[in-house]
Tab-separated table of C-alpha atoms in Angstrom:
chain	number	residue	atom	x	y	z
A	1	MET	CA	-14.005	-35.311	29.488
A	2	SER	CA	-10.900	-33.492	30.766
A	3	VAL	CA	-9.600	-30.426	28.783
A	4	ILE	CA	-6.215	-30.611	27.135
A	5	ASP	CA	-4.478	-27.296	27.453
A	6	LEU	CA	-2.469	-26.863	24.290
A	7	GLY	CA	-1.064	-23.526	25.531
A	8	GLU	CA	0.821	-25.461	28.214
A	9	TYR	CA	3.029	-26.938	25.580
A	10	GLY	CA	4.345	-23.484	24.682
A	11	ALA	CA	6.650	-22.798	21.694
A	12	ASP	CA	7.256	-26.493	21.184
A	13	PHE	CA	3.662	-27.068	20.101
A	14	THR	CA	3.842	-24.077	17.642
A	15	ALA	CA	7.135	-25.375	16.153
A	16	ASN	CA	6.103	-29.048	15.893
A	17	PRO	CA	2.534	-29.904	16.911
A	18	TYR	CA	2.605	-33.306	15.255
A	19	PRO	CA	3.765	-35.425	18.285
A	20	TYR	CA	1.010	-33.863	20.391
A	21	TYR	CA	-1.583	-34.591	17.728
A	22	ALA	CA	-0.277	-38.198	17.537
A	23	LYS	CA	-0.692	-38.653	21.286
A	24	MET	CA	-4.234	-37.245	21.120
A	25	ARG	CA	-5.142	-39.603	18.205
A	26	GLU	CA	-3.916	-42.591	20.259
A	27	ASN	CA	-6.595	-41.675	22.864
A	28	GLY	CA	-9.395	-41.021	20.389
A	29	PRO	CA	-10.293	-38.929	17.405
A	30	VAL	CA	-12.079	-36.115	19.175
A	31	HIS	CA	-10.921	-34.130	22.273
A	32	ARG	CA	-11.929	-31.112	24.375
A	33	VAL	CA	-8.996	-28.672	24.247
A	34	ARG	CA	-8.036	-25.185	25.182
A	35	THR	CA	-6.339	-23.657	22.128
A	36	THR	CA	-3.185	-21.659	22.193
A	37	ASP	CA	-5.214	-18.448	22.296
A	38	GLY	CA	-7.255	-19.673	25.288
A	39	ALA	CA	-10.540	-20.811	23.609
A	40	GLU	CA	-12.203	-24.010	24.777
A	41	VAL	CA	-13.329	-26.056	21.727
A	42	TRP	CA	-13.799	-29.555	20.392
A	43	LEU	CA	-10.875	-30.625	18.310
A	44	VAL	CA	-11.214	-33.393	15.677
A	45	VAL	CA	-7.825	-35.071	15.115
A	46	GLY	CA	-8.576	-38.350	13.174
A	47	HIS	CA	-8.495	-38.340	9.434
A	48	GLU	CA	-11.800	-40.252	8.789
A	49	GLU	CA	-13.580	-38.180	11.487
A	50	ALA	CA	-12.075	-34.922	10.126
A	51	ARG	CA	-13.198	-35.662	6.629
A	52	ALA	CA	-16.755	-36.466	7.832
A	53	ALA	CA	-16.856	-33.291	10.046
A	54	LEU	CA	-15.828	-31.037	7.192
A	55	ASN	CA	-18.948	-32.121	5.279
A	56	ASP	CA	-21.348	-32.450	8.106
A	57	GLN	CA	-24.216	-30.001	7.748
A	58	ARG	CA	-24.998	-30.296	11.430
A	59	LEU	CA	-21.808	-28.392	12.002
A	60	SER	CA	-22.673	-24.855	10.905
A	61	LYS	CA	-20.076	-22.414	9.663
A	62	SER	CA	-22.128	-19.497	10.883
A	63	PRO	CA	-21.388	-18.245	14.386
A	64	SER	CA	-25.036	-17.034	14.463
A	65	VAL	CA	-25.789	-20.543	15.803
A	66	LEU	CA	-24.224	-19.329	19.026
A	67	GLY	CA	-25.855	-15.911	18.744
A	68	MET	CA	-22.644	-14.160	17.739
A	69	THR	CA	-20.690	-12.942	14.737
A	70	MET	CA	-16.968	-13.160	13.858
A	71	LEU	CA	-15.109	-9.899	14.016
A	72	ASP	CA	-14.297	-9.843	10.340
A	73	GLU	CA	-17.969	-10.625	9.330
A	74	GLU	CA	-19.142	-7.799	11.665
A	75	LEU	CA	-16.733	-5.159	10.284
A	76	ILE	CA	-16.341	-6.238	6.623
A	77	GLY	CA	-19.223	-8.398	5.566
A	78	PRO	CA	-20.281	-12.038	5.104
A	79	ASN	CA	-17.888	-14.432	3.339
A	80	LEU	CA	-18.024	-18.080	2.369
A	81	LEU	CA	-16.237	-19.193	5.524
A	82	VAL	CA	-19.149	-17.992	7.778
A	83	LEU	CA	-22.086	-18.999	5.687
A	84	ASP	CA	-24.227	-22.168	5.297
A	85	PRO	CA	-26.564	-23.050	2.453
A	86	PRO	CA	-28.599	-21.554	0.916
A	87	ASP	CA	-26.537	-18.286	1.394
A	88	HIS	CA	-23.259	-20.167	0.918
A	89	THR	CA	-24.567	-21.811	-2.250
A	90	ARG	CA	-25.743	-18.471	-3.664
A	91	LEU	CA	-22.433	-16.690	-3.164
A	92	ARG	CA	-20.293	-19.553	-4.314
A	93	ARG	CA	-22.324	-19.958	-7.488
A	94	LEU	CA	-21.822	-16.251	-8.275
A	95	ILE	CA	-17.976	-16.523	-8.052
A	96	ALA	CA	-17.174	-20.136	-8.967
A	97	GLY	CA	-17.077	-19.384	-12.666
A	98	GLU	CA	-13.996	-17.161	-12.101
A	99	PHE	CA	-12.000	-20.106	-10.759
A	100	THR	CA	-12.443	-22.818	-13.381
A	101	GLY	CA	-9.409	-24.808	-14.419
A	102	ARG	CA	-9.403	-23.168	-17.789
A	103	ARG	CA	-9.348	-19.560	-16.390
A	104	VAL	CA	-6.645	-20.415	-13.908
A	105	GLU	CA	-4.534	-22.122	-16.520
A	106	ALA	CA	-4.704	-18.908	-18.599
A	107	LEU	CA	-2.797	-17.171	-15.790
A	108	ARG	CA	0.270	-19.463	-16.170
A	109	PRO	CA	2.232	-17.098	-18.493
A	110	ARG	CA	1.743	-14.200	-16.151
A	111	VAL	CA	2.737	-16.264	-13.103
A	112	GLN	CA	5.855	-17.404	-14.971
A	113	ARG	CA	6.851	-13.807	-15.846
A	114	LEU	CA	6.400	-12.662	-12.243
A	115	THR	CA	8.412	-15.601	-10.965
A	116	ASP	CA	11.254	-14.832	-13.479
A	117	GLU	CA	11.321	-11.218	-12.468
A	118	LEU	CA	11.489	-11.999	-8.759
A	119	LEU	CA	14.288	-14.538	-9.225
A	120	ASP	CA	16.191	-12.017	-11.389
A	121	ALA	CA	16.063	-9.558	-8.527
A	122	MET	CA	17.141	-12.319	-6.006
A	123	GLU	CA	19.994	-13.861	-7.892
A	124	PRO	CA	22.948	-11.393	-7.544
A	125	ALA	CA	22.932	-11.437	-3.767
A	126	GLY	CA	23.478	-15.148	-3.521
A	127	ARG	CA	21.168	-15.388	-0.479
A	128	ALA	CA	17.653	-14.230	0.352
A	129	ASP	CA	14.699	-14.695	2.622
A	130	LEU	CA	12.515	-16.848	0.356
A	131	VAL	CA	9.278	-15.609	2.026
A	132	ASP	CA	10.093	-11.902	1.268
A	133	ALA	CA	11.741	-12.416	-2.028
A	134	LEU	CA	9.413	-15.000	-3.716
A	135	ALA	CA	6.839	-16.831	-1.590
A	136	PHE	CA	4.935	-13.621	-0.602
A	137	PRO	CA	5.270	-11.256	-3.552
A	138	LEU	CA	4.243	-13.859	-6.182
A	139	PRO	CA	0.714	-14.854	-4.901
A	140	ILE	CA	-0.003	-11.373	-3.486
A	141	THR	CA	0.762	-9.834	-6.908
A	142	VAL	CA	-1.345	-12.422	-8.719
A	143	ILE	CA	-4.386	-12.045	-6.460
A	144	CYS	CA	-4.077	-8.242	-6.343
A	145	GLU	CA	-3.846	-8.124	-10.167
A	146	LEU	CA	-6.843	-10.510	-10.363
A	147	LEU	CA	-8.954	-8.265	-8.049
A	148	GLY	CA	-7.616	-4.931	-9.432
A	149	VAL	CA	-5.878	-3.790	-6.263
A	150	PRO	CA	-3.411	-0.963	-7.144
A	151	ALA	CA	0.317	-1.964	-6.678
A	152	ALA	CA	0.928	0.959	-4.334
A	153	ASP	CA	-1.560	-0.438	-1.834
A	154	ARG	CA	-0.040	-3.865	-1.452
A	155	ASP	CA	2.457	-3.163	1.340
A	156	ALA	CA	-0.385	-1.794	3.515
A	157	PHE	CA	-2.466	-4.821	2.653
A	158	ARG	CA	0.397	-7.122	3.761
A	159	ARG	CA	0.555	-5.490	7.200
A	160	TRP	CA	-3.208	-5.911	7.681
A	161	SER	CA	-3.174	-9.468	6.442
A	162	ASN	CA	-0.331	-10.566	8.651
A	163	GLU	CA	-2.015	-9.148	11.644
A	164	ILE	CA	-5.430	-10.828	10.745
A	165	VAL	CA	-4.089	-14.361	10.205
A	166	ALA	CA	-1.551	-14.351	13.004
A	167	PRO	CA	-2.708	-11.724	15.511
A	168	SER	CA	-0.317	-10.084	17.928
A	169	GLY	CA	-3.188	-9.004	20.116
A	170	ALA	CA	-6.982	-8.295	20.121
A	171	GLU	CA	-6.684	-4.565	19.598
A	172	PRO	CA	-4.072	-4.677	16.717
A	173	GLU	CA	-6.242	-7.322	15.067
A	174	ARG	CA	-9.337	-5.210	15.254
A	175	GLU	CA	-7.459	-2.148	13.917
A	176	ALA	CA	-6.195	-4.219	10.921
A	177	ILE	CA	-9.696	-5.485	10.113
A	178	GLU	CA	-11.155	-2.026	10.471
A	179	SER	CA	-8.519	-0.661	8.151
A	180	LEU	CA	-9.074	-3.368	5.585
A	181	ALA	CA	-12.832	-2.968	5.769
A	182	ALA	CA	-12.555	0.774	4.966
A	183	TYR	CA	-10.073	0.126	2.184
A	184	LEU	CA	-12.196	-2.593	0.552
A	185	GLY	CA	-15.349	-0.425	0.734
A	186	GLU	CA	-13.595	2.392	-1.046
A	187	LEU	CA	-12.094	-0.007	-3.626
A	188	VAL	CA	-15.580	-1.451	-4.478
A	189	GLU	CA	-17.145	1.994	-4.767
A	190	ASP	CA	-14.300	3.218	-6.937
A	191	LYS	CA	-14.770	0.247	-9.234
A	192	ARG	CA	-18.495	0.720	-9.360
A	193	ALA	CA	-17.962	4.384	-10.383
A	194	ALA	CA	-15.232	3.471	-12.998
A	195	GLY	CA	-17.462	0.991	-14.791
A	196	PRO	CA	-16.502	-2.455	-16.167
A	197	GLU	CA	-12.824	-3.278	-16.175
A	198	ASP	CA	-10.906	-6.488	-16.813
A	199	ASP	CA	-10.456	-7.693	-13.253
A	200	LEU	CA	-12.239	-10.133	-10.896
A	201	LEU	CA	-13.744	-7.592	-8.596
A	202	SER	CA	-15.266	-5.715	-11.477
A	203	ALA	CA	-16.688	-9.010	-12.774
A	204	LEU	CA	-18.138	-9.729	-9.299
A	205	ILE	CA	-19.742	-6.285	-9.136
A	206	ALA	CA	-21.345	-6.960	-12.541
A	207	ALA	CA	-22.172	-10.588	-11.842
A	208	ARG	CA	-25.790	-11.645	-12.044
A	209	ALA	CA	-27.291	-15.035	-11.613
A	210	GLU	CA	-29.990	-16.225	-14.020
A	211	ASP	CA	-32.619	-14.842	-11.632
A	212	GLY	CA	-31.047	-11.406	-11.631
A	213	ASP	CA	-29.451	-11.878	-8.227
A	214	ARG	CA	-26.445	-9.564	-7.444
A	215	LEU	CA	-23.933	-9.209	-4.690
A	216	SER	CA	-24.600	-6.481	-2.110
A	217	LEU	CA	-21.812	-4.065	-0.998
A	218	PRO	CA	-21.152	-6.035	2.311
A	219	GLU	CA	-21.079	-9.292	0.275
A	220	LEU	CA	-18.600	-7.722	-2.194
A	221	ARG	CA	-16.393	-6.567	0.639
A	222	GLY	CA	-16.591	-9.914	2.334
A	223	LEU	CA	-15.695	-11.826	-0.850
A	224	ALA	CA	-12.806	-9.513	-1.679
A	225	TYR	CA	-11.552	-9.862	1.924
A	226	LEU	CA	-11.647	-13.662	1.666
A	227	LEU	CA	-10.084	-13.809	-1.811
A	228	LEU	CA	-7.239	-11.493	-0.762
A	229	LEU	CA	-6.456	-13.405	2.424
A	230	ALA	CA	-7.058	-16.924	1.328
A	231	GLY	CA	-5.662	-16.083	-2.187
A	232	HIS	CA	-2.214	-15.356	-0.868
A	233	GLU	CA	-1.602	-16.373	2.763
A	234	THR	CA	-2.046	-20.072	2.059
A	235	THR	CA	0.062	-20.032	-1.101
A	236	VAL	CA	2.878	-18.170	0.700
A	237	ASN	CA	3.155	-21.027	3.165
A	238	LEU	CA	2.647	-23.823	0.539
A	239	ILE	CA	5.659	-22.489	-1.453
A	240	ALA	CA	7.887	-21.902	1.596
A	241	ASN	CA	6.916	-25.137	3.286
A	242	ALA	CA	7.660	-27.112	0.070
A	243	VAL	CA	11.112	-25.534	-0.316
A	244	ARG	CA	11.882	-26.144	3.432
A	245	ALA	CA	10.742	-29.746	3.242
A	246	LEU	CA	12.916	-30.409	0.103
A	247	LEU	CA	15.997	-28.704	1.617
A	248	THR	CA	15.703	-30.630	4.863
A	249	HIS	CA	15.199	-33.893	2.938
A	250	PRO	CA	18.100	-33.952	0.478
A	251	GLU	CA	17.290	-37.460	-0.814
A	252	GLN	CA	13.794	-36.189	-1.838
A	253	LEU	CA	15.301	-33.178	-3.576
A	254	ALA	CA	17.793	-35.425	-5.387
A	255	ALA	CA	14.913	-37.594	-6.507
A	256	LEU	CA	13.078	-34.538	-7.812
A	257	ARG	CA	16.160	-33.304	-9.657
A	258	ALA	CA	16.579	-36.682	-11.227
A	259	ASP	CA	12.887	-36.880	-12.231
A	260	PRO	CA	11.178	-33.456	-12.643
A	261	GLY	CA	7.938	-35.240	-13.235
A	262	LEU	CA	7.731	-35.690	-9.510
A	263	LEU	CA	6.925	-32.015	-9.047
A	264	ASP	CA	3.198	-32.511	-8.543
A	265	GLY	CA	4.092	-35.175	-6.041
A	266	VAL	CA	6.164	-32.619	-4.113
A	267	ILE	CA	3.253	-30.195	-3.998
A	268	GLU	CA	0.638	-32.793	-2.957
A	269	GLU	CA	2.981	-34.369	-0.338
A	270	THR	CA	3.749	-30.921	1.083
A	271	LEU	CA	0.066	-30.263	1.317
A	272	ARG	CA	-0.367	-33.444	3.262
A	273	TRP	CA	2.917	-33.419	5.364
A	274	GLU	CA	3.147	-29.746	6.164
A	275	GLY	CA	0.055	-28.084	4.614
A	276	PRO	CA	-0.353	-24.303	4.950
A	277	VAL	CA	-3.560	-24.543	7.096
A	278	GLU	CA	-3.192	-26.244	10.469
A	279	THR	CA	-6.829	-26.192	11.474
A	280	ALA	CA	-9.922	-25.330	9.375
A	281	THR	CA	-11.901	-22.290	10.464
A	282	TYR	CA	-14.550	-22.703	13.157
A	283	ARG	CA	-17.654	-24.820	12.924
A	284	PHE	CA	-20.568	-24.758	15.422
A	285	SER	CA	-22.816	-27.641	16.399
A	286	ARG	CA	-26.513	-27.013	15.607
A	287	GLU	CA	-27.458	-30.099	17.652
A	288	ALA	CA	-25.746	-32.880	19.601
A	289	VAL	CA	-23.366	-34.544	17.119
A	290	THR	CA	-21.582	-37.845	17.635
A	291	ILE	CA	-18.095	-37.963	15.992
A	292	GLY	CA	-15.763	-40.945	16.518
A	293	GLY	CA	-17.806	-42.145	19.531
A	294	THR	CA	-17.662	-38.708	21.235
A	295	VAL	CA	-20.826	-36.661	21.726
A	296	ILE	CA	-20.324	-33.028	20.999
A	297	PRO	CA	-23.240	-31.128	22.638
A	298	ALA	CA	-25.312	-28.567	20.742
A	299	TYR	CA	-24.097	-25.010	20.441
A	300	GLU	CA	-20.400	-25.745	20.793
A	301	PRO	CA	-17.412	-24.527	18.747
A	302	VAL	CA	-15.526	-27.220	16.775
A	303	LEU	CA	-12.176	-27.162	15.094
A	304	VAL	CA	-10.970	-29.715	12.533
A	305	SER	CA	-7.223	-30.350	12.581
A	306	LEU	CA	-6.217	-30.723	8.908
A	307	ALA	CA	-2.596	-31.084	10.068
A	308	SER	CA	-3.439	-34.004	12.417
A	309	GLY	CA	-5.850	-35.781	9.999
A	310	ASP	CA	-3.188	-35.726	7.296
A	311	ARG	CA	-0.701	-37.434	9.709
A	312	ASP	CA	-3.119	-40.161	10.763
A	313	PRO	CA	-1.459	-43.623	10.239
A	314	GLU	CA	-4.977	-45.065	9.746
A	315	ARG	CA	-5.016	-43.236	6.499
A	316	PHE	CA	-1.390	-42.729	5.431
A	317	ALA	CA	1.385	-45.320	6.019
A	318	ASP	CA	4.456	-43.925	7.924
A	319	PRO	CA	2.749	-40.530	7.991
A	320	ASP	CA	5.576	-38.554	9.480
A	321	ARG	CA	7.871	-39.394	6.534
A	322	PHE	CA	8.058	-36.828	3.729
A	323	ASP	CA	7.865	-38.925	0.541
A	324	ILE	CA	7.224	-37.216	-2.735
A	325	THR	CA	6.657	-40.648	-4.452
A	326	ARG	CA	3.707	-41.566	-2.186
A	327	ASP	CA	0.034	-41.350	-3.258
A	328	PRO	CA	-1.303	-38.520	-1.019
A	329	ARG	CA	-4.726	-38.476	-2.566
A	330	GLY	CA	-7.396	-37.864	-0.024
A	331	HIS	CA	-5.390	-35.245	1.979
A	332	LEU	CA	-7.440	-32.538	3.650
A	333	ALA	CA	-5.228	-29.487	3.012
A	334	PHE	CA	-7.903	-27.827	0.859
A	335	GLY	CA	-10.855	-28.997	2.996
A	336	HIS	CA	-13.540	-31.342	1.856
A	337	GLY	CA	-17.283	-30.995	0.770
A	338	ILE	CA	-19.110	-27.846	-0.028
A	339	HIS	CA	-16.404	-25.601	1.571
A	340	PHE	CA	-13.588	-27.225	-0.504
A	341	CYS	CA	-11.124	-24.392	-1.396
A	342	LEU	CA	-12.216	-22.584	-4.615
A	343	GLY	CA	-8.606	-21.352	-5.027
A	344	ALA	CA	-6.960	-24.795	-4.996
A	345	PRO	CA	-6.141	-24.806	-8.774
A	346	LEU	CA	-4.533	-21.327	-8.499
A	347	ALA	CA	-2.448	-22.323	-5.449
A	348	ARG	CA	-1.232	-25.516	-7.229
A	349	LEU	CA	-0.356	-23.524	-10.363
A	350	GLU	CA	1.639	-20.890	-8.521
A	351	ALA	CA	3.517	-23.574	-6.487
A	352	GLN	CA	4.340	-25.493	-9.715
A	353	VAL	CA	5.745	-22.515	-11.434
A	354	ALA	CA	7.646	-21.127	-8.415
A	355	LEU	CA	9.198	-24.436	-7.384
A	356	ARG	CA	10.252	-25.547	-10.846
A	357	THR	CA	11.737	-22.222	-11.794
A	358	LEU	CA	13.494	-21.729	-8.447
A	359	LEU	CA	15.175	-25.170	-8.537
A	360	ASP	CA	16.117	-24.835	-12.205
A	361	ARG	CA	17.686	-21.400	-11.591
A	362	PHE	CA	19.532	-22.282	-8.390
A	363	PRO	CA	21.004	-25.825	-8.562
A	364	GLY	CA	23.031	-25.119	-5.378
A	365	LEU	CA	20.031	-24.039	-3.377
A	366	GLU	CA	20.253	-24.695	0.416
A	367	LEU	CA	19.120	-23.361	3.724
A	368	ASP	CA	21.298	-20.542	5.017
A	369	PRO	CA	23.140	-21.922	7.958
A	370	GLU	CA	23.554	-18.507	9.460
A	371	SER	CA	19.847	-17.925	9.556
A	372	GLY	CA	19.204	-18.921	13.250
A	373	SER	CA	16.065	-20.614	14.479
A	374	LEU	CA	12.835	-20.534	12.481
A	375	ASP	CA	10.139	-18.080	13.572
A	376	TRP	CA	6.905	-20.080	13.397
A	377	LEU	CA	3.592	-18.307	12.826
A	378	PRO	CA	1.562	-18.132	16.066
A	379	GLY	CA	-1.808	-19.640	16.563
A	380	MET	CA	-3.415	-22.734	15.123
A	381	LEU	CA	-4.780	-21.401	11.811
A	382	MET	CA	-1.730	-21.036	9.525
A	383	ARG	CA	1.192	-23.366	9.380
A	384	GLY	CA	4.481	-21.883	8.291
A	385	THR	CA	7.348	-19.563	9.211
A	386	ARG	CA	7.766	-15.802	8.991
A	387	ARG	CA	11.109	-16.205	7.254
A	388	LEU	CA	12.957	-18.834	5.243
A	389	PRO	CA	16.655	-17.765	4.737
A	390	ILE	CA	18.254	-19.540	1.763
A	391	ARG	CA	21.482	-19.281	-0.241
A	392	TRP	CA	22.878	-20.669	-3.554
């Protein structure tokens, strides 16, 4: 099988990968590709095949299958994205209770207050970068408050986070991970010394399973790392992508304004049409695995394209159309199977509050025509733009 070099498509692929994914799907659901950062991997692009691959235990999440470790695991500690059962089962059980629907819903008043404060600060200027003014500060404040990260440390955390999810180079990425590892280690030790407090990290430090099992220091660092990154980076892009989709589809925005009950449809359709995660994190074949008629040999890296799977016409009619009235159930934006995103209820809640309040406050909301071209996030992990200039 020939290798498709995605890097050859340049900035066009970063800005709009969907036509390239469509062409790949026409030639089969699985391809050998060279990613935009130069890695050769197997890429799953069909919806049915992607859904199956996300829950296939023959595809390990642990790079130890290849005799290696991921940089963040090496420097910070294990997290749910690089573990298989029974280790994954154990860690997920210890934290799942903190992300129940009831606990997340209890955060709604705080999310609403934060949103109102951010919009109060935005309003006088008549224009803003939505990412800087709302889409970033809302989820980062929520997750930092949940974990007990001091407000003064959040700007530093943003710099590290941006470098990790969209690296500018190998050395800056390593430096960001090393800085975050040191910071999280100190944070965990400070909280251990301070004793029980009313935040998630303190709860994880104190958490015990029925058999007395507790999280180790590397596990606590790894979980805090995952929750901080996944707890805000994805929601930043969900909020910004939803606003951009509505403002570039005025008939859909008009439909929402006429029927506010369509808000959940906006969120789910954004997750399908322009979800915040383009490809799921790496999987590794433990043995030869046949997917969509293609044999992936043992000990090979595999990426599952959530973005491509959710634009597959075999699953969604007219998939390139943004339609907030469609039934998008079955989309893959939060993954599938045992690695389904624990934070999905929190992301949906924050998006609901942010979108409803923004549109209510600014009925004349539109993209800022003086903003210039969009600056898309590099790489194939996150799907979104660094800025979203708007005015009202």
